[in-house]
Amino acid sequence: MTYRSAATGPLETYRRNVRRGLALVLSDRTTTTYLAIICGAFVLALVGPWIAPYEYNQTVYVDGRIHRLATPSLAHPLGTTWEGYDVLSRLLYGARPSVLTGVLGGGLIISVGLLVGVTAGWYGGNVDAALMRMTDVFYGVPLIPFAIVLVALLNIGFYTSIAVIGLLLWRNSARVLRAQVLQLKARPYVKAARATGAGNTRIVVRHVLPNIAPMAIMFFALGVGHSILIEASLSFLGIADPFVPSWGVMVRNAYNSGTMSRAWWWALPPGILIATLVVSFCMLGRKYGSMAGNEGNGTTY
Amino acid sequence: MGRDRKTVTAVDDVSLALRPGIAHGIVGESGCGKSSLLDVLAGLESVDGGAVTYDGRPTAEFSRRDWMAFRRDVQIVFQNPFESLDPKLTVREAIAEPLAVHSIDDRHERIETAVERVELRPVERYLEKLPHQLSGGERQRVSIARALVLEPSVLLADEPVSMLDVSTQANILSMLSSLIDELDLSVLYVSHDISTVGYLCDEVSVMYLGEVVESAPTNRLLGEPAHPYSRALIDAVPIPDPYAERERTALVGTPDGGGRDRTGCLFGDRCPDRTPACERRPEPVALEPTHRVSCHLYTEEPTDETAVRTPVPGEHHGGGR
């Protein structure tokens, strides 16, 4: 249509925003580092199972006996577990479920958060009141006990535990995004768009979403970190699927074996990886949120 | 939720008529209801009681189609240059939006004409810029271009230059003034600054607490202000001469002192020329066919003991304040 040929369509704007956002992240050394760590985790999640020297549940035998709790060596750079599994291989396999939990959980959090927050903020009135009271109810739900009950009812499964995380943790983002929309609604450029006859959909797509995007990205990143962390907690408590070898399940197995104090090579690496990944997501989200918030809002040139 | 709703009356009883090629100014202090009035006129807020009529028809009876025609014909420019443009949109995208809303073709040409009209030259240097790459004055010009790209017949301007520095103000005002003649625009220009209003507008209404207290052709209002409030406003305009002899404005207080709950004249609590008659709300009086004022100093029949004082210019700071 003529819309696109004039190169003023929303797609062009979104593409430019992504370009500028990425340039902003890469303009700072700390955010670049966090991004690199995250990319590394994604690569591991993608190729981990292929480059792992052993299967994640392959017991290694030496002289016909299970090679239990071997200290790190050339053959097993991170040693072996009580069951004789290669720790490095389990770590490589574990990247995928951990990263997947994060991305799906974070995605669910921000999707529900945006839907509820933008709808409440934009339409206001009773819609706002109803949605925000619902959010308050979700705020009242204690996460871990709720997850325990729900997962018990729905049976333990990898995807159900992600769903439980995502369908509870959207509450923070919904509240803050609603507040952002309320602010934007009163901005003169939004009023000018209304005065010009632009409809709700157009204004939300054209003005509201691009301007709350930095905040939404921040909540997505925080959500990813949170989801990974809570999945690890649920795994550690034994409420996640024990057959999916996520990093959280590894820590649980090490703990349950009763040998955690001796076999540091078993429990520490997954713990460190969880912490690094969560910190990277959260710090990237926070830093990006504040950098993008400072940029182009009229106070700086 | 929903209980304890308070009604705040921001604007009351304002009658205005706009005509092509004429700029009508509205002046008043901050908080007197100027911006609310513009929101109502732009159809952004609804009116309770009273009506906005457009081409002889009340907007309350508008169909969707009428609204679109109205929105194409009536445009608004806002005060704050830092918030009047979407920080995420380029100049081209911002100006293209109204065209897209109204499915108008040959956008390139129209966008360029609009940018040309607001004297951002060369045009190509500005089209792909983002708001943070522009100065305050340039942003306001883009806002005006966005408002003019649909070739409206009515332009509502909410203090479009009040946040700019003085030299930029003058440039934009003279540009606006030639655009009004060139495009035969009806302009409603709202400001707290009576000097910019005097520069641009052909006629002026003075607003106090949501009501128009005086309206007259600009020269008449600046030369012979009738309402005590208008006189105070005009006295407050700075004169760029440190040795100029002048009288200080006698006004104290702010216009929120419970004024709206008063049964008498809204300005009664601050007026230097207050009389007992001011306990009643004054009716508008026509001093000339085009000069109307709402003040008891000019009402025909004096009420019993109160003698009407005819004010002498220059002697209006009585009251010992």
Coordinates of C-alpha atoms in Angstrom, one line a residue:
Chain A
M1 CA 0.0 0.0 0.0
T2 CA 0.9 3.6 -0.2
Y3 CA 1.6 3.5 3.5
R4 CA 4.7 1.4 3.1
S5 CA 6.0 3.1 0.1
A6 CA 6.3 6.4 2.0
A7 CA 8.6 4.5 4.4
T8 CA 6.7 5.9 7.4
G9 CA 5.0 2.7 8.4
P10 CA 5.2 1.1 11.9
L11 CA 7.5 -1.7 10.7
E12 CA 10.1 0.8 9.6
T13 CA 9.8 2.5 13.0
Y14 CA 10.1 -0.8 14.9
R15 CA 13.1 -1.8 12.8
R16 CA 14.8 1.5 13.6
N17 CA 14.1 1.1 17.3
V18 CA 15.6 -2.4 17.4
R19 CA 18.7 -1.1 15.6
R20 CA 19.0 1.9 18.0
G21 CA 18.4 -0.3 21.1
L22 CA 21.1 -2.7 20.0
A23 CA 23.5 0.1 19.3
L24 CA 22.7 1.5 22.8
V25 CA 23.5 -1.9 24.5
L26 CA 26.7 -2.2 22.5
S27 CA 27.8 1.3 23.4
D28 CA 28.5 0.3 27.0
R29 CA 31.1 -2.2 28.0
T30 CA 29.2 -3.8 30.9
T31 CA 26.0 -4.3 28.9
T32 CA 28.0 -5.7 26.0
T33 CA 29.6 -8.2 28.5
Y34 CA 26.2 -9.3 29.8
L35 CA 24.9 -9.7 26.3
A36 CA 27.9 -11.8 25.3
I37 CA 27.3 -14.1 28.3
I38 CA 23.6 -14.4 27.3
C39 CA 24.6 -15.2 23.7
G40 CA 27.0 -17.8 25.0
A41 CA 24.3 -19.5 27.0
F42 CA 22.0 -19.5 24.0
V43 CA 24.8 -21.1 21.9
L44 CA 25.3 -23.7 24.6
A45 CA 21.5 -24.3 24.7
L46 CA 21.6 -24.8 20.9
V47 CA 24.6 -27.0 20.4
G48 CA 25.2 -28.4 24.0
P49 CA 23.8 -31.9 23.5
W50 CA 25.8 -32.3 20.3
I51 CA 29.2 -31.3 21.7
A52 CA 28.8 -33.2 25.0
P53 CA 31.3 -36.0 25.1
Y54 CA 28.8 -38.3 26.9
E55 CA 25.1 -38.7 27.2
Y56 CA 23.7 -36.9 30.2
N57 CA 22.5 -40.2 31.8
Q58 CA 25.3 -42.4 30.6
T59 CA 27.1 -44.1 33.4
V60 CA 30.8 -44.3 33.0
Y61 CA 32.6 -47.5 34.0
V62 CA 36.3 -48.0 34.7
D63 CA 37.5 -51.5 34.9
G64 CA 33.9 -52.7 35.0
R65 CA 33.0 -50.6 38.0
I66 CA 31.0 -47.4 38.1
H67 CA 33.3 -44.4 38.0
R68 CA 31.8 -42.6 41.0
L69 CA 32.7 -39.1 42.1
A70 CA 35.9 -38.9 40.0
T71 CA 37.8 -35.7 40.6
P72 CA 38.3 -33.4 37.5
S73 CA 40.7 -34.9 35.0
L74 CA 41.5 -34.8 31.3
A75 CA 38.9 -37.5 30.6
H76 CA 36.3 -35.8 32.8
P77 CA 37.2 -32.1 33.0
L78 CA 34.5 -31.5 35.7
G79 CA 34.7 -34.9 37.2
T80 CA 31.8 -37.4 37.6
T81 CA 28.7 -37.7 39.8
W82 CA 27.7 -40.4 42.3
E83 CA 26.0 -42.2 39.5
G84 CA 29.1 -42.0 37.4
Y85 CA 27.7 -39.5 35.0
D86 CA 30.1 -37.0 33.3
V87 CA 29.4 -33.6 34.9
L88 CA 30.5 -31.5 31.9
S89 CA 28.1 -33.4 29.7
R90 CA 25.3 -32.9 32.1
L91 CA 26.1 -29.2 32.2
L92 CA 26.0 -29.0 28.4
Y93 CA 22.7 -30.8 28.3
G94 CA 21.4 -28.7 31.1
A95 CA 21.9 -25.4 29.3
R96 CA 18.9 -26.1 27.0
P97 CA 16.1 -26.6 29.6
S98 CA 17.5 -23.8 31.8
V99 CA 17.6 -21.3 28.9
L100 CA 14.3 -22.5 27.6
T101 CA 12.7 -22.0 31.0
G102 CA 14.0 -18.5 31.1
V103 CA 12.9 -17.5 27.7
L104 CA 9.4 -19.1 27.8
G105 CA 8.9 -17.9 31.4
G106 CA 10.1 -14.4 30.6
G107 CA 8.0 -14.4 27.4
L108 CA 4.9 -15.4 29.3
I109 CA 5.5 -12.8 32.0
I110 CA 5.9 -9.9 29.6
S111 CA 3.0 -11.1 27.3
V112 CA 0.5 -11.2 30.1
G113 CA 2.0 -8.1 31.8
L114 CA 1.7 -6.1 28.6
L115 CA -1.8 -7.3 27.8
V116 CA -3.1 -6.5 31.3
G117 CA -1.0 -3.4 31.9
V118 CA -1.7 -1.7 28.5
T119 CA -5.4 -2.6 28.5
A120 CA -5.9 -1.3 32.1
G121 CA -3.9 1.9 31.5
W122 CA -5.3 2.7 28.1
Y123 CA -9.0 2.0 28.7
G124 CA -9.0 3.1 32.4
G125 CA -12.3 3.3 34.4
N126 CA -13.9 0.0 35.3
V127 CA -11.6 -2.1 33.0
D128 CA -8.6 -0.6 34.8
A129 CA -10.2 -1.2 38.3
A130 CA -11.1 -4.8 37.5
L131 CA -7.7 -5.7 36.0
M132 CA -5.8 -4.1 38.8
R133 CA -7.8 -5.8 41.5
M134 CA -7.1 -9.1 39.7
T135 CA -3.4 -8.1 39.7
D136 CA -3.7 -7.5 43.5
V137 CA -5.1 -10.9 43.9
F138 CA -2.1 -12.4 42.1
Y139 CA 0.2 -10.3 44.3
G140 CA -1.3 -12.1 47.3
V141 CA -0.4 -15.5 46.0
P142 CA 2.8 -16.9 47.6
L143 CA 4.8 -18.2 44.7
I144 CA 6.6 -21.3 45.9
P145 CA 3.8 -22.9 48.0
F146 CA 1.3 -22.1 45.2
A147 CA 3.7 -23.7 42.6
I148 CA 4.0 -26.8 44.9
V149 CA 0.2 -27.2 45.1
L150 CA -0.4 -26.5 41.4
V151 CA 2.3 -28.7 40.1
A152 CA 1.1 -31.5 42.4
L153 CA -2.4 -31.0 41.0
L154 CA -1.3 -30.8 37.3
N155 CA 1.4 -33.4 37.7
I156 CA 5.0 -32.5 37.5
G157 CA 6.0 -31.5 34.1
F158 CA 8.7 -29.3 32.6
Y159 CA 6.2 -27.0 30.7
T160 CA 3.6 -26.9 33.5
S161 CA 6.2 -25.6 35.9
I162 CA 7.1 -22.8 33.4
A163 CA 3.5 -22.0 32.9
V164 CA 3.0 -21.7 36.7
I165 CA 6.0 -19.3 36.9
G166 CA 4.9 -17.2 34.0
L167 CA 1.2 -17.0 35.0
L168 CA 2.1 -15.7 38.4
L169 CA 5.1 -13.4 37.9
W170 CA 3.4 -11.1 35.3
R171 CA 2.0 -9.1 38.2
N172 CA 5.0 -6.7 38.6
S173 CA 5.3 -5.8 34.9
A174 CA 1.5 -5.3 34.6
R175 CA 1.5 -2.7 37.4
V176 CA 4.5 -0.7 36.1
L177 CA 3.5 -0.9 32.5
R178 CA 0.0 0.4 33.4
A179 CA 1.6 3.4 35.1
Q180 CA 3.7 4.1 32.1
V181 CA 0.7 4.0 29.8
L182 CA -1.2 6.4 32.1
Q183 CA 1.7 8.8 31.8
L184 CA 1.9 8.4 28.0
K185 CA -1.9 8.9 27.6
A186 CA -1.5 12.5 28.9
R187 CA 1.5 13.3 26.7
P188 CA 0.7 16.0 24.1
Y189 CA 1.8 13.9 21.2
V190 CA -0.8 11.2 22.1
K191 CA -3.4 13.9 22.5
A192 CA -2.4 15.4 19.2
A193 CA -2.8 11.9 17.6
R194 CA -6.3 11.7 19.1
A195 CA -7.2 15.1 17.9
T196 CA -6.2 14.1 14.5
G197 CA -8.6 11.2 14.5
A198 CA -6.2 8.3 15.2
G199 CA -8.0 5.3 16.7
N200 CA -7.0 3.2 19.8
T201 CA -5.2 0.5 17.9
R202 CA -3.2 3.0 15.9
I203 CA -2.2 5.0 18.9
V204 CA -1.3 1.9 21.0
V205 CA 0.8 0.4 18.1
R206 CA 2.3 3.6 17.0
H207 CA 2.9 5.6 20.1
V208 CA 2.3 3.6 23.3
L209 CA 4.1 0.3 22.6
P210 CA 7.3 1.9 21.1
N211 CA 7.6 4.2 24.1
I212 CA 7.1 1.6 26.8
A213 CA 9.3 -0.9 24.9
P214 CA 12.5 -0.1 27.0
M215 CA 10.5 -0.8 30.1
A216 CA 8.9 -4.0 28.6
I217 CA 12.4 -5.2 27.6
M218 CA 13.6 -4.6 31.1
F219 CA 10.8 -6.6 32.5
F220 CA 11.3 -9.4 30.0
A221 CA 15.0 -9.6 31.0
L222 CA 14.2 -9.6 34.7
G223 CA 11.5 -12.2 34.0
V224 CA 13.9 -14.5 32.3
G225 CA 16.3 -14.2 35.2
H226 CA 13.5 -14.8 37.7
S227 CA 12.1 -17.8 35.8
I228 CA 15.5 -19.5 35.7
L229 CA 15.9 -18.8 39.4
I230 CA 12.5 -20.1 40.4
E231 CA 12.8 -23.1 38.1
A232 CA 16.0 -23.9 39.9
S233 CA 14.3 -23.5 43.3
L234 CA 11.4 -25.7 42.3
S235 CA 13.8 -28.3 40.9
F236 CA 15.8 -28.1 44.1
L237 CA 12.7 -28.7 46.1
G238 CA 11.9 -31.6 43.8
I239 CA 8.8 -30.0 42.2
A240 CA 10.2 -29.9 38.6
D241 CA 10.4 -32.7 36.2
P242 CA 13.4 -34.7 37.5
F243 CA 14.0 -36.3 34.1
V244 CA 14.8 -33.0 32.4
P245 CA 18.4 -32.4 33.3
S246 CA 18.3 -28.7 34.0
W247 CA 21.0 -27.0 36.1
G248 CA 18.6 -26.8 39.0
V249 CA 18.0 -30.5 38.9
M250 CA 21.8 -31.0 39.0
V251 CA 22.1 -29.0 42.2
R252 CA 19.3 -31.1 43.7
N253 CA 20.9 -34.4 42.7
A254 CA 24.2 -33.3 44.1
Y255 CA 22.5 -32.3 47.4
N256 CA 20.4 -35.4 47.6
S257 CA 23.4 -37.6 47.1
G258 CA 24.7 -36.4 50.4
T259 CA 28.2 -35.9 48.9
M260 CA 27.9 -32.2 48.1
S261 CA 30.6 -31.2 50.6
R262 CA 33.1 -33.6 49.1
A263 CA 32.2 -33.3 45.4
W264 CA 32.4 -29.6 44.9
W265 CA 32.9 -30.1 41.1
W266 CA 29.4 -31.5 40.9
A267 CA 27.3 -28.8 42.6
L268 CA 29.3 -25.7 42.0
P269 CA 29.4 -25.5 38.2
P270 CA 25.6 -25.6 37.7
G271 CA 25.2 -23.1 40.6
I272 CA 27.7 -20.7 39.2
L273 CA 26.1 -21.0 35.7
I274 CA 22.6 -20.3 37.1
A275 CA 23.9 -17.3 39.0
T276 CA 25.9 -15.9 36.1
L277 CA 23.0 -16.2 33.7
V278 CA 20.5 -14.8 36.1
V279 CA 22.7 -11.9 37.0
S280 CA 23.5 -11.2 33.3
F281 CA 19.8 -11.0 32.4
C282 CA 18.8 -8.9 35.3
M283 CA 21.7 -6.5 35.0
L284 CA 21.3 -6.2 31.3
G285 CA 17.6 -5.5 31.8
R286 CA 18.1 -2.9 34.5
K287 CA 21.0 -1.1 32.8
Y288 CA 19.2 -1.1 29.4
G289 CA 16.1 0.2 31.0
S290 CA 17.8 3.1 32.6
M291 CA 20.0 3.9 29.5
A292 CA 17.0 3.8 27.2
G293 CA 15.0 5.8 29.7
N294 CA 17.6 8.6 29.7
E295 CA 17.9 8.7 26.0
G296 CA 15.6 10.7 23.8
N297 CA 13.1 11.7 26.4
G298 CA 13.9 15.3 25.9
T299 CA 16.1 15.9 28.9
T300 CA 19.3 15.0 27.0
Y301 CA 20.7 16.1 23.7
Chain B
M1 CA -14.1 2.7 43.1
G2 CA -16.4 5.2 41.5
R3 CA -17.6 6.7 44.8
D4 CA -16.8 10.1 46.0
R5 CA -16.4 11.6 42.5
K6 CA -15.8 15.3 42.8
T7 CA -16.8 17.6 40.0
V8 CA -14.2 20.1 39.2
T9 CA -15.5 22.9 37.0
A10 CA -12.6 24.1 35.0
V11 CA -14.4 26.0 32.4
D12 CA -17.8 27.7 32.7
D13 CA -19.9 29.7 30.4
V14 CA -17.4 30.5 27.7
S15 CA -18.8 31.7 24.4
L16 CA -16.5 32.1 21.5
A17 CA -16.9 32.3 17.7
L18 CA -14.0 31.7 15.4
R19 CA -13.8 33.2 11.9
P20 CA -11.5 32.5 9.0
G21 CA -8.3 34.5 8.9
I22 CA -8.8 35.8 12.4
A23 CA -6.7 34.9 15.4
H24 CA -8.6 35.0 18.7
G25 CA -6.4 35.1 21.8
I26 CA -7.3 33.9 25.3
V27 CA -5.2 35.1 28.2
G28 CA -5.3 34.2 31.8
E29 CA -3.1 33.1 34.7
S30 CA -2.0 29.5 35.0
G31 CA -4.9 27.3 36.1
C32 CA -7.6 29.5 34.9
G33 CA -8.9 26.8 32.5
K34 CA -7.3 27.8 29.2
S35 CA -6.0 24.4 28.4
S36 CA -9.2 22.7 29.5
L37 CA -11.1 24.9 27.1
L38 CA -8.9 23.8 24.2
D39 CA -9.3 20.1 25.1
V40 CA -13.0 20.6 25.0
L41 CA -12.9 22.5 21.7
A42 CA -10.6 19.8 20.2
G43 CA -13.1 17.2 21.2
L44 CA -10.7 15.5 23.6
E45 CA -12.9 16.2 26.6
S46 CA -16.7 16.2 26.6
V47 CA -18.8 19.1 27.8
D48 CA -21.4 18.8 30.6
G49 CA -24.0 21.4 29.8
G50 CA -23.5 23.7 26.9
A51 CA -22.4 22.8 23.5
V52 CA -19.6 23.1 21.1
T53 CA -21.1 23.8 17.7
Y54 CA -19.1 23.3 14.5
D55 CA -20.4 24.6 11.2
G56 CA -23.7 25.2 13.0
R57 CA -24.1 21.7 14.4
P58 CA -23.4 20.6 18.0
T59 CA -20.6 18.1 18.3
A60 CA -22.7 16.0 20.7
E61 CA -24.8 14.9 17.7
F62 CA -21.8 13.9 15.6
S63 CA -21.7 10.5 13.9
R64 CA -18.3 8.8 13.4
R65 CA -18.1 10.2 10.0
D66 CA -18.8 13.8 11.2
W67 CA -16.1 13.3 13.8
M68 CA -13.5 12.3 11.2
A69 CA -14.4 15.4 9.1
F70 CA -14.1 17.5 12.3
R71 CA -10.8 15.9 13.2
R72 CA -9.5 16.7 9.7
D73 CA -10.6 20.3 10.0
V74 CA -9.6 21.2 13.5
Q75 CA -6.0 20.7 14.7
I76 CA -4.2 21.5 17.9
V77 CA -0.7 22.5 18.8
F78 CA 0.6 22.1 22.3
Q79 CA 2.8 24.0 24.7
N80 CA 5.7 21.8 25.6
P81 CA 8.2 21.3 22.8
F82 CA 9.8 18.4 24.6
E83 CA 6.6 16.4 24.8
S84 CA 4.6 17.5 21.8
L85 CA 6.5 15.1 19.5
D86 CA 6.8 11.3 19.9
P87 CA 10.5 10.7 20.7
K88 CA 10.4 7.5 18.7
L89 CA 9.2 9.0 15.4
T90 CA 11.1 10.9 12.8
V91 CA 9.8 14.3 11.5
R92 CA 8.6 12.5 8.4
E93 CA 6.7 9.9 10.4
A94 CA 5.2 12.4 12.7
I95 CA 3.8 14.5 9.9
A96 CA 2.7 11.5 7.9
E97 CA 0.5 10.2 10.7
P98 CA -2.5 12.5 10.2
L99 CA -2.3 11.7 6.5
A100 CA -2.4 8.0 7.2
V101 CA -5.3 8.4 9.6
H102 CA -7.3 10.1 6.9
S103 CA -6.0 7.8 4.1
I104 CA -4.7 10.7 2.1
D105 CA -2.3 10.0 -0.8
D106 CA 0.6 11.9 -2.3
R107 CA 2.1 12.0 1.1
H108 CA 5.6 12.9 0.1
E109 CA 4.5 16.1 -1.5
R110 CA 2.2 17.1 1.3
I111 CA 4.8 16.4 4.0
E112 CA 7.4 18.5 2.1
T113 CA 4.9 21.3 1.6
A114 CA 4.1 21.3 5.3
V115 CA 7.7 21.3 6.4
E116 CA 8.5 24.1 3.9
R117 CA 5.6 26.1 5.3
V118 CA 7.0 26.1 8.8
E119 CA 10.3 27.3 7.4
L120 CA 12.4 24.3 8.2
R121 CA 14.8 24.5 5.2
P122 CA 16.3 22.7 3.5
V123 CA 13.4 20.2 3.9
E124 CA 15.5 17.1 3.3
R125 CA 17.8 18.0 6.2
Y126 CA 14.9 17.7 8.7
L127 CA 12.7 14.8 7.4
E128 CA 14.7 11.9 8.9
K129 CA 15.6 13.6 12.2
L130 CA 14.3 12.4 15.5
P131 CA 13.0 14.9 18.0
H132 CA 16.0 14.8 20.3
Q133 CA 18.1 16.0 17.4
L134 CA 16.0 19.2 17.1
S135 CA 16.0 22.4 19.1
G136 CA 12.9 23.5 21.0
G137 CA 11.9 25.9 18.3
E138 CA 12.4 23.4 15.5
R139 CA 10.2 20.9 17.4
Q140 CA 7.4 23.4 17.7
R141 CA 7.7 24.1 14.0
V142 CA 7.3 20.3 13.4
S143 CA 4.3 20.3 15.6
I144 CA 2.8 23.1 13.6
A145 CA 3.6 21.3 10.4
R146 CA 1.9 18.2 11.7
A147 CA -1.2 20.3 12.5
L148 CA -1.2 22.0 9.1
V149 CA -0.5 19.0 6.9
L150 CA -4.2 18.2 6.7
E151 CA -4.9 21.8 5.7
P152 CA -7.4 22.4 8.5
S153 CA -9.5 25.5 8.8
V154 CA -9.2 25.8 12.5
L155 CA -6.0 25.7 14.5
L156 CA -6.1 25.6 18.3
A157 CA -2.8 26.7 19.8
D158 CA -2.0 26.0 23.5
E159 CA 0.8 28.4 24.3
P160 CA 2.9 27.1 21.5
V161 CA 5.8 29.5 22.2
S162 CA 5.7 30.0 25.9
M163 CA 8.6 27.6 26.6
L164 CA 10.9 28.9 23.9
D165 CA 13.5 31.7 24.2
V166 CA 12.4 35.1 23.2
S167 CA 14.1 35.4 19.8
T168 CA 12.7 32.0 18.8
Q169 CA 9.3 33.1 20.0
A170 CA 9.3 36.1 17.7
N171 CA 10.3 34.0 14.7
I172 CA 7.6 31.5 15.3
L173 CA 4.9 34.1 16.0
S174 CA 5.7 36.0 12.8
M175 CA 5.6 32.7 10.9
L176 CA 2.3 31.8 12.4
S177 CA 0.9 35.2 11.7
S178 CA 1.8 34.9 8.0
L179 CA 0.4 31.4 7.8
I180 CA -2.9 32.6 9.2
D181 CA -3.2 35.1 6.3
E182 CA -1.9 32.7 3.7
L183 CA -4.1 29.7 4.7
D184 CA -7.1 31.7 5.9
L185 CA -6.9 29.9 9.2
S186 CA -9.2 30.5 12.2
V187 CA -6.9 30.4 15.2
L188 CA -7.7 30.2 18.8
Y189 CA -4.5 31.1 20.6
V190 CA -4.3 30.5 24.3
S191 CA -1.5 32.0 26.5
H192 CA -0.7 33.5 29.9
D193 CA 1.5 36.0 28.1
I194 CA -0.5 39.0 27.0
S195 CA 2.4 40.4 25.0
T196 CA 2.6 37.4 22.6
V197 CA -1.2 37.4 22.3
G198 CA -1.1 41.1 21.5
Y199 CA 1.5 40.3 18.8
L200 CA -0.5 37.6 17.0
C201 CA -4.2 38.0 17.7
D202 CA -6.8 40.3 16.2
E203 CA -9.1 39.9 19.2
V204 CA -8.6 38.9 22.8
S205 CA -10.7 37.3 25.6
V206 CA -9.4 37.5 29.2
M207 CA -10.3 34.5 31.2
Y208 CA -10.4 34.2 35.0
L209 CA -11.2 30.9 36.8
G210 CA -12.9 29.4 33.8
E211 CA -14.9 32.4 32.7
V212 CA -14.4 35.0 30.2
V213 CA -14.4 38.4 32.0
E214 CA -13.7 40.7 29.1
S215 CA -13.3 40.4 25.3
A216 CA -12.4 43.0 22.8
P217 CA -10.3 43.7 19.7
T218 CA -6.7 43.5 20.7
N219 CA -5.8 47.2 20.3
R220 CA -8.8 48.2 22.3
L221 CA -8.1 45.7 25.1
L222 CA -4.5 46.6 25.4
G223 CA -5.2 50.3 25.2
E224 CA -8.3 50.6 27.3
P225 CA -8.7 47.5 29.4
A226 CA -12.0 47.7 31.3
H227 CA -12.0 44.8 33.8
P228 CA -9.8 45.3 36.8
Y229 CA -8.2 41.9 36.1
S230 CA -7.4 42.8 32.5
R231 CA -5.7 45.9 33.8
A232 CA -3.7 44.0 36.3
L233 CA -2.5 41.6 33.6
I234 CA -1.5 44.4 31.2
D235 CA 0.4 46.2 34.0
A236 CA 2.3 43.0 34.6
V237 CA 3.9 43.0 31.2
P238 CA 7.5 43.9 31.6
I239 CA 8.8 47.0 29.9
P240 CA 12.3 46.6 28.6
D241 CA 13.5 49.9 30.1
P242 CA 15.0 49.9 33.6
Y243 CA 14.2 53.6 34.2
A244 CA 10.6 53.4 32.9
E245 CA 8.2 54.8 35.4
R246 CA 5.5 52.3 36.0
E247 CA 2.9 51.3 38.4
R248 CA 3.2 47.9 40.0
T249 CA 0.3 45.5 39.6
A250 CA -1.9 45.5 42.7
L251 CA -2.8 41.9 42.6
V252 CA -2.0 39.5 45.4
G253 CA -2.9 35.9 45.9
T254 CA -3.6 33.2 43.4
P255 CA -6.7 32.4 41.5
D256 CA -7.6 29.3 43.4
G257 CA -8.7 30.8 46.7
G258 CA -12.0 29.0 46.8
G259 CA -13.1 31.4 44.0
R260 CA -15.3 28.9 42.2
D261 CA -17.5 28.4 45.3
R262 CA -18.2 32.1 45.6
T263 CA -21.6 33.3 44.9
G264 CA -20.4 36.7 43.9
C265 CA -17.9 37.9 41.3
L266 CA -15.2 35.3 40.9
F267 CA -12.5 38.0 41.0
G268 CA -14.1 39.6 44.1
D269 CA -11.5 38.3 46.6
R270 CA -8.6 39.8 44.7
C271 CA -10.1 42.8 43.0
P272 CA -8.6 46.2 43.9
D273 CA -11.9 47.9 42.9
R274 CA -14.2 45.7 45.0
T275 CA -17.6 47.2 45.9
P276 CA -20.5 45.7 47.9
A277 CA -22.2 45.0 44.5
C278 CA -19.6 42.4 43.8
E279 CA -21.4 40.0 46.1
R280 CA -23.5 39.2 43.1
R281 CA -22.2 37.6 40.0
P282 CA -21.9 40.3 37.2
E283 CA -23.6 39.9 33.9
P284 CA -21.6 40.7 30.7
V285 CA -22.1 44.3 29.5
A286 CA -21.3 45.6 26.0
L287 CA -19.2 48.8 26.1
E288 CA -19.0 48.7 22.4
P289 CA -20.5 46.1 20.0
T290 CA -17.2 44.2 20.1
H291 CA -16.1 45.0 23.6
R292 CA -17.8 43.0 26.3
V293 CA -16.9 43.0 30.0
S294 CA -18.4 41.3 33.1
C295 CA -17.9 43.7 35.9
H296 CA -20.2 45.7 38.2
L297 CA -18.1 48.8 37.5
Y298 CA -19.9 49.0 34.2
T299 CA -23.5 47.8 35.0
E300 CA -26.2 50.2 34.0
E301 CA -28.3 50.4 37.2
P302 CA -26.3 50.8 40.3
T303 CA -27.6 48.8 43.2
D304 CA -29.0 50.9 46.1
E305 CA -26.2 52.4 48.1
T306 CA -23.4 51.5 45.8
A307 CA -22.3 54.3 43.4
V308 CA -20.7 53.1 40.3
R309 CA -17.3 54.4 39.9
T310 CA -16.2 55.1 36.4
P311 CA -12.6 54.2 36.3
V312 CA -10.1 56.7 35.0
P313 CA -7.2 55.1 33.2
G314 CA -4.1 55.2 35.4
E315 CA -6.1 55.6 38.6
H316 CA -7.1 52.0 39.1
H317 CA -4.9 50.7 41.8
G318 CA -7.1 51.8 44.7
G319 CA -7.9 49.7 47.6
G320 CA -4.7 50.4 49.5
R321 CA -3.0 47.1 48.8

